PDB file of C-alpha atoms in Angstrom:
ATOM      1  CA  MET A   1      82.109  98.583  85.269  1.00 87.00           C
ATOM      2  CA  ASN A   2      85.634  99.259  83.429  1.00 93.00           C
ATOM      3  CA  ASN A   3      88.996  97.152  83.042  1.00 94.00           C
ATOM      4  CA  ILE A   4      91.592  99.074  84.272  1.00 93.00           C
ATOM      5  CA  GLY A   5      93.988  96.211  84.269  1.00 91.00           C
ATOM      6  CA  ASP A   6      94.233  92.423  83.190  1.00 92.00           C
ATOM      7  CA  LYS A   7      91.485  91.650  86.006  1.00 94.00           C
ATOM      8  CA  LEU A   8      91.237  94.853  87.974  1.00 96.00           C
ATOM      9  CA  ILE A   9      87.929  96.681  87.555  1.00 96.00           C
ATOM     10  CA  SER A  10      87.016  99.737  88.581  1.00 96.00           C
ATOM     11  CA  ASP A  11      83.737 102.165  88.492  1.00 95.00           C
ATOM     12  CA  LEU A  12      85.684 104.564  86.419  1.00 96.00           C
ATOM     13  CA  THR A  13      88.176 104.317  83.552  1.00 97.00           C
ATOM     14  CA  ILE A  14      91.844 104.796  83.813  1.00 97.00           C
ATOM     15  CA  ASP A  15      91.422 108.097  81.977  1.00 97.00           C
ATOM     16  CA  ASP A  16      88.798 109.346  84.583  1.00 97.00           C
ATOM     17  CA  ILE A  17      91.130 108.355  87.370  1.00 98.00           C
ATOM     18  CA  MET A  18      93.893 110.165  85.906  1.00 98.00           C
ATOM     19  CA  ASP A  19      91.761 113.188  85.203  1.00 97.00           C
ATOM     20  CA  ASP A  20      90.305 113.033  88.938  1.00 97.00           C
ATOM     21  CA  LEU A  21      93.931 112.675  90.161  1.00 98.00           C
ATOM     22  CA  ILE A  22      95.253 115.663  88.165  1.00 97.00           C
ATOM     23  CA  LYS A  23      92.532 117.900  89.607  1.00 97.00           C
ATOM     24  CA  LYS A  24      93.183 116.842  93.156  1.00 97.00           C
ATOM     25  CA  LEU A  25      96.797 118.057  92.672  1.00 98.00           C
ATOM     26  CA  ASN A  26      95.957 121.198  91.121  1.00 98.00           C
ATOM     27  CA  ASN A  27      93.525 122.013  94.135  1.00 97.00           C
ATOM     28  CA  PHE A  28      96.578 122.083  96.293  1.00 97.00           C
ATOM     29  CA  PHE A  29      99.612 122.745  93.916  1.00 97.00           C
ATOM     30  CA  PHE A  30     100.517 123.948  90.384  1.00 96.00           C
ATOM     31  CA  VAL A  31     101.069 120.937  88.361  1.00 97.00           C
ATOM     32  CA  SER A  32     102.738 121.852  84.925  1.00 97.00           C
ATOM     33  CA  LYS A  33     102.068 120.363  81.470  1.00 97.00           C
ATOM     34  CA  ASP A  34     105.620 118.317  81.674  1.00 97.00           C
ATOM     35  CA  GLU A  35     104.615 116.730  85.045  1.00 98.00           C
ATOM     36  CA  VAL A  36     101.350 115.724  83.526  1.00 97.00           C
ATOM     37  CA  LYS A  37     102.677 114.168  80.469  1.00 97.00           C
ATOM     38  CA  ALA A  38     105.513 112.307  82.913  1.00 97.00           C
ATOM     39  CA  MET A  39     102.327 110.854  84.895  1.00 98.00           C
ATOM     40  CA  LEU A  40     100.667 109.552  81.594  1.00 97.00           C
ATOM     41  CA  GLN A  41     103.940 107.922  80.914  1.00 97.00           C
ATOM     42  CA  VAL A  42     104.007 105.688  83.969  1.00 97.00           C
ATOM     43  CA  LYS A  43     100.376 105.212  84.298  1.00 97.00           C
ATOM     44  CA  GLU A  44     100.268 101.755  82.797  1.00 96.00           C
ATOM     45  CA  VAL A  45     103.083 100.700  85.243  1.00 97.00           C
ATOM     46  CA  VAL A  46     101.183 102.288  88.005  1.00 98.00           C
ATOM     47  CA  PHE A  47      98.061 100.408  87.222  1.00 97.00           C
ATOM     48  CA  GLN A  48      99.700  97.067  87.005  1.00 97.00           C
ATOM     49  CA  ARG A  49     101.668  97.488  90.217  1.00 97.00           C
ATOM     50  CA  LEU A  50      98.270  98.439  91.688  1.00 98.00           C
ATOM     51  CA  GLU A  51      96.487  95.343  90.399  1.00 97.00           C
ATOM     52  CA  ASN A  52      99.266  92.989  91.644  1.00 97.00           C
ATOM     53  CA  CYS A  53      98.854  94.596  95.047  1.00 98.00           C
ATOM     54  CA  ILE A  54      94.997  94.605  95.207  1.00 97.00           C
ATOM     55  CA  LYS A  55      94.399  91.290  93.772  1.00 96.00           C
ATOM     56  CA  ASN A  56      96.276  89.751  97.061  1.00 95.00           C
ATOM     57  CA  ILE A  57      94.597  91.743  99.561  1.00 95.00           C
ATOM     58  CA  ASP A  58      91.956  89.584 101.339  1.00 91.00           C
ATOM     59  CA  ASN A  59      89.253  92.228 102.340  1.00 91.00           C
ATOM     60  CA  LYS A  60      85.810  92.257 100.933  1.00 92.00           C
ATOM     61  CA  TYR A  61      85.839  95.905  99.791  1.00 92.00           C
ATOM     62  CA  PHE A  62      88.851  94.855  97.302  1.00 95.00           C
ATOM     63  CA  ILE A  63      86.709  92.385  95.467  1.00 95.00           C
ATOM     64  CA  LYS A  64      83.724  92.909  93.330  1.00 93.00           C
ATOM     65  CA  ASP A  65      81.880  90.198  91.253  1.00 90.00           C
ATOM     66  CA  GLY A  66      84.809  87.992  92.101  1.00 92.00           C
ATOM     67  CA  ASN A  67      87.390  90.251  90.417  1.00 94.00           C
ATOM     68  CA  PRO A  68      89.780  92.677  92.262  1.00 96.00           C
ATOM     69  CA  TYR A  69      88.499  96.059  92.384  1.00 97.00           C
ATOM     70  CA  PHE A  70      89.527  99.474  92.863  1.00 97.00           C
ATOM     71  CA  SER A  71      87.671 102.135  94.393  1.00 96.00           C
ATOM     72  CA  TYR A  72      88.947 105.861  93.905  1.00 94.00           C
ATOM     73  CA  ILE A  73      86.531 106.677  96.848  1.00 95.00           C
ATOM     74  CA  HIS A  74      87.822 104.067  99.211  1.00 95.00           C
ATOM     75  CA  SER A  75      90.574 105.896 100.977  1.00 95.00           C
ATOM     76  CA  GLY A  76      92.731 102.672 101.768  1.00 94.00           C
ATOM     77  CA  GLN A  77      92.721 101.939  98.245  1.00 96.00           C
ATOM     78  CA  TYR A  78      93.403 105.439  96.810  1.00 97.00           C
ATOM     79  CA  LEU A  79      96.254 105.603  99.368  1.00 97.00           C
ATOM     80  CA  ILE A  80      97.888 102.636  97.797  1.00 98.00           C
ATOM     81  CA  PHE A  81      97.209 104.223  94.241  1.00 98.00           C
ATOM     82  CA  LEU A  82      99.061 107.527  95.474  1.00 98.00           C
ATOM     83  CA  TYR A  83     101.982 105.752  96.901  1.00 98.00           C
ATOM     84  CA  ILE A  84     102.479 103.662  93.889  1.00 98.00           C
ATOM     85  CA  PHE A  85     102.443 106.980  91.624  1.00 98.00           C
ATOM     86  CA  SER A  86     104.765 108.825  93.765  1.00 98.00           C
ATOM     87  CA  ASN A  87     107.324 105.766  93.825  1.00 98.00           C
ATOM     88  CA  GLU A  88     107.120 105.430  90.093  1.00 98.00           C
ATOM     89  CA  ILE A  89     107.662 109.225  89.837  1.00 98.00           C
ATOM     90  CA  SER A  90     110.785 109.168  92.313  1.00 97.00           C
ATOM     91  CA  LYS A  91     112.362 106.795  89.907  1.00 96.00           C
ATOM     92  CA  MET A  92     112.357 109.413  87.077  1.00 96.00           C
ATOM     93  CA  ASN A  93     114.102 112.103  89.392  1.00 93.00           C
ATOM     94  CA  LEU A  94     111.058 114.327  89.170  1.00 96.00           C
ATOM     95  CA  ILE A  95     111.441 115.851  92.610  1.00 97.00           C
ATOM     96  CA  SER A  96     108.679 118.372  92.426  1.00 97.00           C
ATOM     97  CA  LEU A  97     106.184 115.920  91.188  1.00 98.00           C
ATOM     98  CA  LYS A  98     107.073 113.110  93.702  1.00 97.00           C
ATOM     99  CA  GLU A  99     106.720 115.567  96.797  1.00 98.00           C
ATOM    100  CA  LYS A 100     103.407 116.699  95.290  1.00 98.00           C
ATOM    101  CA  LEU A 101     102.071 113.104  95.227  1.00 98.00           C
ATOM    102  CA  TYR A 102     103.773 112.591  98.719  1.00 98.00           C
ATOM    103  CA  TYR A 103     102.183 115.621 100.116  1.00 98.00           C
ATOM    104  CA  LEU A 104      98.575 114.707  98.682  1.00 98.00           C
ATOM    105  CA  ASN A 105      98.702 111.657 100.305  1.00 98.00           C
ATOM    106  CA  LYS A 106      99.615 113.133 103.511  1.00 97.00           C
ATOM    107  CA  ILE A 107      96.639 115.580 103.229  1.00 97.00           C
ATOM    108  CA  LEU A 108      94.171 113.060 102.090  1.00 97.00           C
ATOM    109  CA  HIS A 109      95.277 109.966 104.477  1.00 97.00           C
ATOM    110  CA  SER A 110      97.388 111.346 107.236  1.00 97.00           C
ATOM    111  CA  VAL A 111     100.000 109.027 106.351  1.00 98.00           C
ATOM    112  CA  ASP A 112     103.920 109.635 105.913  1.00 98.00           C
ATOM    113  CA  ILE A 113     105.162 107.234 103.195  1.00 98.00           C
ATOM    114  CA  TYR A 114     107.950 108.988 101.294  1.00 97.00           C
ATOM    115  CA  PRO A 115     108.171 108.233  97.774  1.00 97.00           C
ATOM    116  CA  ASP A 116     111.602 106.711  97.991  1.00 97.00           C
ATOM    117  CA  VAL A 117     110.551 103.948 100.557  1.00 98.00           C
ATOM    118  CA  GLU A 118     110.341 100.880  98.843  1.00 98.00           C
ATOM    119  CA  LEU A 119     107.059  99.026 100.012  1.00 98.00           C
ATOM    120  CA  PRO A 120     106.490  95.558  98.748  1.00 98.00           C
ATOM    121  CA  GLU A 121     104.404  94.214  95.767  1.00 98.00           C
ATOM    122  CA  CYS A 122     101.577  93.469  98.193  1.00 98.00           C
ATOM    123  CA  PHE A 123     100.674  95.813 101.137  1.00 98.00           C
ATOM    124  CA  PHE A 124      97.505  96.930 103.101  1.00 96.00           C
ATOM    125  CA  LEU A 125      97.094 100.100 105.731  1.00 96.00           C
ATOM    126  CA  GLU A 126      93.787  99.590 107.602  1.00 92.00           C
ATOM    127  CA  HIS A 127      92.259 102.812 109.267  1.00 92.00           C
ATOM    128  CA  PRO A 128      96.097 104.053 108.799  1.00 91.00           C
ATOM    129  CA  MET A 129      95.824 107.654 110.315  1.00 95.00           C
ATOM    130  CA  GLY A 130      99.172 108.796 111.862  1.00 96.00           C
ATOM    131  CA  THR A 131     101.180 105.766 110.260  1.00 98.00           C
ATOM    132  CA  VAL A 132     104.744 106.588 109.412  1.00 98.00           C
ATOM    133  CA  LEU A 133     106.371 104.166 107.066  1.00 98.00           C
ATOM    134  CA  GLY A 134     110.187 104.951 106.710  1.00 96.00           C
ATOM    135  CA  ARG A 135     113.190 103.257 105.155  1.00 94.00           C
ATOM    136  CA  ALA A 136     113.228  99.679 105.876  1.00 97.00           C
ATOM    137  CA  GLU A 137     113.537  96.461 103.950  1.00 98.00           C
ATOM    138  CA  TYR A 138     109.973  95.402 103.693  1.00 98.00           C
ATOM    139  CA  GLY A 139     108.726  91.943 103.233  1.00 98.00           C
ATOM    140  CA  ASN A 140     105.508  90.962 101.092  1.00 98.00           C
ATOM    141  CA  ASN A 141     102.032  91.100 102.330  1.00 97.00           C
ATOM    142  CA  PHE A 142     102.596  93.795 104.947  1.00 98.00           C
ATOM    143  CA  MET A 143      99.866  95.261 106.990  1.00 98.00           C
ATOM    144  CA  ALA A 144      99.777  98.054 109.526  1.00 98.00           C
ATOM    145  CA  MET A 145      96.863 100.024 111.202  1.00 97.00           C
ATOM    146  CA  GLN A 146      96.804 103.469 112.780  1.00 97.00           C
ATOM    147  CA  GLY A 147      99.641 105.129 114.179  1.00 97.00           C
ATOM    148  CA  CYS A 148     102.293 102.551 113.398  1.00 98.00           C
ATOM    149  CA  THR A 149     105.835 103.705 113.055  1.00 98.00           C
ATOM    150  CA  ILE A 150     109.093 101.830 111.163  1.00 98.00           C
ATOM    151  CA  GLY A 151     112.078 104.257 111.314  1.00 97.00           C
ATOM    152  CA  GLY A 152     115.748 104.091 111.910  1.00 96.00           C
ATOM    153  CA  ASP A 153     118.116 104.444 114.826  1.00 96.00           C
ATOM    154  CA  LYS A 154     121.426 106.091 114.114  1.00 94.00           C
ATOM    155  CA  GLY A 155     121.258 105.289 110.473  1.00 94.00           C
ATOM    156  CA  VAL A 156     120.287 101.658 110.865  1.00 97.00           C
ATOM    157  CA  TYR A 157     117.003 100.522 109.638  1.00 97.00           C
ATOM    158  CA  PRO A 158     114.734  97.379 110.197  1.00 98.00           C
ATOM    159  CA  VAL A 159     114.463  94.099 107.880  1.00 98.00           C
ATOM    160  CA  LEU A 160     111.143  92.895 107.790  1.00 98.00           C
ATOM    161  CA  GLY A 161     109.791  89.498 106.845  1.00 98.00           C
ATOM    162  CA  SER A 162     106.800  88.639 105.066  1.00 98.00           C
ATOM    163  CA  ASN A 163     103.335  88.604 106.454  1.00 97.00           C
ATOM    164  CA  LEU A 164     104.134  91.179 108.914  1.00 98.00           C
ATOM    165  CA  LYS A 165     101.192  92.528 111.074  1.00 98.00           C
ATOM    166  CA  MET A 166     101.406  95.836 113.024  1.00 98.00           C
ATOM    167  CA  TYR A 167      98.496  96.540 115.001  1.00 98.00           C
ATOM    168  CA  SER A 168      97.708 100.052 116.152  1.00 98.00           C
ATOM    169  CA  ASN A 169     100.399 102.333 117.572  1.00 98.00           C
ATOM    170  CA  SER A 170     103.134  99.520 117.431  1.00 98.00           C
ATOM    171  CA  LYS A 171     106.746 100.751 116.376  1.00 98.00           C
ATOM    172  CA  ILE A 172     109.675  98.856 114.884  1.00 98.00           C
ATOM    173  CA  LEU A 173     112.916 101.120 115.275  1.00 98.00           C
ATOM    174  CA  GLY A 174     116.498 100.558 114.261  1.00 98.00           C
ATOM    175  CA  ASN A 175     118.620  97.572 113.651  1.00 98.00           C
ATOM    176  CA  CYS A 176     115.641  94.972 114.057  1.00 98.00           C
ATOM    177  CA  ASN A 177     115.472  91.665 111.968  1.00 98.00           C
ATOM    178  CA  ILE A 178     111.779  90.755 112.239  1.00 98.00           C
ATOM    179  CA  GLY A 179     110.748  87.317 110.986  1.00 97.00           C
ATOM    180  CA  SER A 180     107.886  86.073 108.786  1.00 97.00           C
ATOM    181  CA  ASN A 181     104.431  85.604 110.032  1.00 97.00           C
ATOM    182  CA  VAL A 182     105.010  88.016 112.799  1.00 98.00           C
ATOM    183  CA  SER A 183     102.290  90.223 114.458  1.00 98.00           C
ATOM    184  CA  ILE A 184     103.096  93.187 116.630  1.00 98.00           C
ATOM    185  CA  GLY A 185     100.699  93.897 119.187  1.00 98.00           C
ATOM    186  CA  ALA A 186      98.784  97.340 120.025  1.00 98.00           C
ATOM    187  CA  ASP A 187     101.353  99.726 121.530  1.00 98.00           C
ATOM    188  CA  ALA A 188     104.272  97.566 121.329  1.00 98.00           C
ATOM    189  CA  SER A 189     107.526  98.989 120.524  1.00 98.00           C
ATOM    190  CA  ILE A 190     110.694  96.907 119.152  1.00 98.00           C
ATOM    191  CA  LYS A 191     113.775  98.614 119.129  1.00 98.00           C
ATOM    192  CA  ASN A 192     117.217  97.147 118.083  1.00 98.00           C
ATOM    193  CA  GLN A 193     116.020  93.798 118.675  1.00 97.00           C
ATOM    194  CA  ASP A 194     115.492  90.670 116.264  1.00 98.00           C
ATOM    195  CA  ILE A 195     112.136  88.636 116.231  1.00 98.00           C
ATOM    196  CA  GLN A 196     112.028  85.069 114.936  1.00 97.00           C
ATOM    197  CA  ASP A 197     109.433  83.950 112.639  1.00 97.00           C
ATOM    198  CA  ASN A 198     105.836  82.794 113.558  1.00 97.00           C
ATOM    199  CA  CYS A 199     104.972  84.796 116.963  1.00 97.00           C
ATOM    200  CA  LEU A 200     102.959  87.429 118.596  1.00 98.00           C
ATOM    201  CA  VAL A 201     104.967  90.356 120.184  1.00 98.00           C
ATOM    202  CA  PHE A 202     103.778  92.524 122.819  1.00 98.00           C
ATOM    203  CA  GLY A 203     105.435  94.972 125.334  1.00 97.00           C
ATOM    204  CA  GLN A 204     108.501  97.599 124.882  1.00 97.00           C
ATOM    205  CA  SER A 205     112.125  96.748 124.154  1.00 97.00           C
ATOM    206  CA  PRO A 206     114.084  95.205 125.835  1.00 95.00           C
ATOM    207  CA  ASN A 207     111.302  93.561 127.974  1.00 96.00           C
ATOM    208  CA  LEU A 208     109.257  92.087 125.016  1.00 97.00           C
ATOM    209  CA  ILE A 209     106.706  89.307 125.440  1.00 97.00           C
ATOM    210  CA  ILE A 210     106.974  87.151 122.748  1.00 97.00           C
ATOM    211  CA  LYS A 211     104.701  84.334 122.033  1.00 96.00           C
ATOM    212  CA  PRO A 212     105.324  81.567 119.348  1.00 94.00           C
ATOM    213  CA  VAL A 213     102.298  80.718 116.963  1.00 90.00           C
ATOM    214  CA  HIS A 214     101.953  77.295 115.515  1.00 78.00           C
ATOM    215  CA  ASN A 215     100.453  78.061 112.054  1.00 64.00           C
ATOM    216  CA  LYS A 216      97.932  75.322 111.058  1.00 53.00           C
ATOM    217  CA  LYS A 217      98.756  72.952 108.147  1.00 48.00           C
TER     218      LYS A 217
END
């Protein structure tokens, strides 16, 4: 077992994980020496962000021997890794490389998360095939399942609170302010509508069913 962060552990070393990523990229695209150099420049930031995300995810596959654990063969974890890498590369304005990392994430995981989208420090995608996460303001501890969509309407994008859970095939579109501790039920669709804190949401806008949830203290 190898430490790849202050507490984060993995079966591979950082160098092994990087070598594997570069091989994956080269299986689909041409990656230049300058692009490899850029990836190595940001790897420490990437692995720190990866640790900060994984250590806050309550899932048995993200913990091993009491420590936060990264497995490069766990697709949900590798998806997080690729998004964080693409997001850091986007800050360097290396358009070709960020597009390759973005495309690789689509190929491997069937998700669409553009590198310029700013996901929160901690997020988790469960069985996420077909999920599209567009431009929005994301609160921390965001979770989505398969077929979920977040996007704009006429150039206006949602603002999302913390601890948001989106269940399969749910959608949040347009001018929405979604509160904290909200769960969006399967197949629900919210468009240009606000949702208060602490509730469950079902149905389709404008005819939503909203049920308050009283959190236990």
